[in-house]
Amino acid sequence: MKPKYDPAIHGDPPPLTDDMLGRMRPAREVHGEAFMAKVRRGRPKAEATKEPISLRLDAAVVEHLRAKGKGWQTQVNDALASLIAEGRL
C-alpha cells in the first residue's frame, strides 16, 4: 500500500516553524479521551493470567524447544499443564 504522502510526488514537507510547534497539542487533548481509548498498545491480554518467570534449562533442551517454531513457549505451557492435570508432575 502506498502512503498518502509520497515525497517523490509532493516533494519534502515544509519545515515546522516555531509558531506551528507552539500550536501543537497532544492527541488526547485534540481528539478527546474516547479517541484515545480506541488505541491499544502493547501485548494483548491473555485469556488467563500468566506470570513471567526466569527458568534455567539445558542448552540442548532450549534448542529442541525453539526448533518447534513460533509459539513454542505456549506449547511448553500446555504440556506442563497437561502433566499436572494427569498427576504426573
PDB file of C-alpha atoms in Angstrom:
ATOM      1  CA  MET A   1       0.000   0.000   0.000  1.00  0.00           C
ATOM      2  CA  LYS A   2       1.412   3.359  -0.997  1.00  0.00           C
ATOM      3  CA  PRO A   3       1.489   6.139   1.626  1.00  0.00           C
ATOM      4  CA  LYS A   4      -0.868   9.077   1.149  1.00  0.00           C
ATOM      5  CA  TYR A   5       2.071  11.459   1.196  1.00  0.00           C
ATOM      6  CA  ASP A   6       4.711  10.475  -1.340  1.00  0.00           C
ATOM      7  CA  PRO A   7       7.840  12.694  -1.259  1.00  0.00           C
ATOM      8  CA  ALA A   8       8.613  11.644  -4.843  1.00  0.00           C
ATOM      9  CA  ILE A   9       5.359  13.296  -5.932  1.00  0.00           C
ATOM     10  CA  HIS A  10       4.872  16.065  -3.380  1.00  0.00           C
ATOM     11  CA  GLY A  11       8.475  16.923  -2.517  1.00  0.00           C
ATOM     12  CA  ASP A  12       9.741  17.412   1.003  1.00  0.00           C
ATOM     13  CA  PRO A  13       7.281  18.766   3.537  1.00  0.00           C
ATOM     14  CA  PRO A  14       7.899  22.315   4.712  1.00  0.00           C
ATOM     15  CA  PRO A  15       9.924  22.649   7.921  1.00  0.00           C
ATOM     16  CA  LEU A  16       7.952  23.179  11.114  1.00  0.00           C
ATOM     17  CA  THR A  17       8.072  26.743  12.319  1.00  0.00           C
ATOM     18  CA  ASP A  18       8.174  27.858  15.948  1.00  0.00           C
ATOM     19  CA  ASP A  19       4.561  29.008  15.556  1.00  0.00           C
ATOM     20  CA  MET A  20       3.492  25.558  14.295  1.00  0.00           C
ATOM     21  CA  LEU A  21       5.319  23.839  17.137  1.00  0.00           C
ATOM     22  CA  GLY A  22       3.729  26.222  19.649  1.00  0.00           C
ATOM     23  CA  ARG A  23       0.232  25.339  18.411  1.00  0.00           C
ATOM     24  CA  MET A  24       0.741  21.571  18.632  1.00  0.00           C
ATOM     25  CA  ARG A  25      -1.354  19.757  21.228  1.00  0.00           C
ATOM     26  CA  PRO A  26      -1.403  16.153  22.443  1.00  0.00           C
ATOM     27  CA  ALA A  27      -3.769  13.849  20.538  1.00  0.00           C
ATOM     28  CA  ARG A  28      -5.740  13.225  23.755  1.00  0.00           C
ATOM     29  CA  GLU A  29      -6.396  16.962  24.068  1.00  0.00           C
ATOM     30  CA  VAL A  30      -7.375  17.390  20.416  1.00  0.00           C
ATOM     31  CA  HIS A  31      -9.467  14.229  19.916  1.00  0.00           C
ATOM     32  CA  GLY A  32     -10.631  13.521  23.454  1.00  0.00           C
ATOM     33  CA  GLU A  33     -10.424  10.501  25.717  1.00  0.00           C
ATOM     34  CA  ALA A  34     -12.861   8.456  23.596  1.00  0.00           C
ATOM     35  CA  PHE A  35     -10.486   8.593  20.633  1.00  0.00           C
ATOM     36  CA  MET A  36      -7.508   7.584  22.729  1.00  0.00           C
ATOM     37  CA  ALA A  37      -9.413   4.684  24.304  1.00  0.00           C
ATOM     38  CA  LYS A  38      -9.505   3.021  20.876  1.00  0.00           C
ATOM     39  CA  VAL A  39      -5.716   2.908  20.715  1.00  0.00           C
ATOM     40  CA  ARG A  40      -4.434  -0.329  22.200  1.00  0.00           C
ATOM     41  CA  ARG A  41      -0.744  -0.519  22.852  1.00  0.00           C
ATOM     42  CA  GLY A  42       1.405  -3.390  23.980  1.00  0.00           C
ATOM     43  CA  ARG A  43       0.775  -7.065  24.205  1.00  0.00           C
ATOM     44  CA  PRO A  44      -2.855  -8.214  24.093  1.00  0.00           C
ATOM     45  CA  LYS A  45      -4.348  -9.559  27.307  1.00  0.00           C
ATOM     46  CA  ALA A  46      -4.071 -13.307  27.717  1.00  0.00           C
ATOM     47  CA  GLU A  47      -7.199 -15.379  28.305  1.00  0.00           C
ATOM     48  CA  ALA A  48      -5.809 -16.423  31.670  1.00  0.00           C
ATOM     49  CA  THR A  49      -3.301 -14.576  33.757  1.00  0.00           C
ATOM     50  CA  LYS A  50       0.214 -15.729  33.030  1.00  0.00           C
ATOM     51  CA  GLU A  51       3.241 -14.986  35.139  1.00  0.00           C
ATOM     52  CA  PRO A  52       6.584 -14.198  33.532  1.00  0.00           C
ATOM     53  CA  ILE A  53       9.394 -16.251  35.072  1.00  0.00           C
ATOM     54  CA  SER A  54      13.075 -16.890  34.600  1.00  0.00           C
ATOM     55  CA  LEU A  55      13.980 -20.537  34.132  1.00  0.00           C
ATOM     56  CA  ARG A  56      17.382 -22.132  33.573  1.00  0.00           C
ATOM     57  CA  LEU A  57      17.311 -25.091  31.182  1.00  0.00           C
ATOM     58  CA  ASP A  58      19.968 -27.169  29.449  1.00  0.00           C
ATOM     59  CA  ALA A  59      21.063 -25.669  26.131  1.00  0.00           C
ATOM     60  CA  ALA A  60      20.017 -28.822  24.242  1.00  0.00           C
ATOM     61  CA  VAL A  61      16.509 -28.605  25.748  1.00  0.00           C
ATOM     62  CA  VAL A  62      16.125 -24.954  24.749  1.00  0.00           C
ATOM     63  CA  GLU A  63      17.420 -25.681  21.243  1.00  0.00           C
ATOM     64  CA  HIS A  64      14.909 -28.510  20.839  1.00  0.00           C
ATOM     65  CA  LEU A  65      12.023 -26.365  22.080  1.00  0.00           C
ATOM     66  CA  ARG A  66      12.918 -23.363  19.908  1.00  0.00           C
ATOM     67  CA  ALA A  67      13.160 -25.648  16.876  1.00  0.00           C
ATOM     68  CA  LYS A  68       9.388 -26.159  17.213  1.00  0.00           C
ATOM     69  CA  GLY A  69       8.982 -22.626  15.849  1.00  0.00           C
ATOM     70  CA  LYS A  70       6.684 -19.793  16.756  1.00  0.00           C
ATOM     71  CA  GLY A  71       4.547 -20.450  19.809  1.00  0.00           C
ATOM     72  CA  TRP A  72       6.911 -22.933  21.399  1.00  0.00           C
ATOM     73  CA  GLN A  73       6.513 -21.282  24.806  1.00  0.00           C
ATOM     74  CA  THR A  74       2.760 -21.852  24.673  1.00  0.00           C
ATOM     75  CA  GLN A  75       3.327 -25.480  23.709  1.00  0.00           C
ATOM     76  CA  VAL A  76       5.621 -25.935  26.725  1.00  0.00           C
ATOM     77  CA  ASN A  77       3.000 -24.311  28.974  1.00  0.00           C
ATOM     78  CA  ASP A  78       0.287 -26.615  27.609  1.00  0.00           C
ATOM     79  CA  ALA A  79       2.486 -29.715  28.031  1.00  0.00           C
ATOM     80  CA  LEU A  80       3.260 -28.810  31.646  1.00  0.00           C
ATOM     81  CA  ALA A  81      -0.414 -28.103  32.366  1.00  0.00           C
ATOM     82  CA  SER A  82      -1.327 -31.497  30.888  1.00  0.00           C
ATOM     83  CA  LEU A  83       1.259 -33.279  33.045  1.00  0.00           C
ATOM     84  CA  ILE A  84      -0.072 -31.518  36.139  1.00  0.00           C
ATOM     85  CA  ALA A  85      -3.696 -32.433  35.233  1.00  0.00           C
ATOM     86  CA  GLU A  86      -2.645 -36.096  34.836  1.00  0.00           C
ATOM     87  CA  GLY A  87      -0.888 -36.020  38.188  1.00  0.00           C
ATOM     88  CA  ARG A  88       2.449 -36.802  36.590  1.00  0.00           C
ATOM     89  CA  LEU A  89       4.114 -33.589  37.725  1.00  0.00           C
TER      90      LEU A  89
END
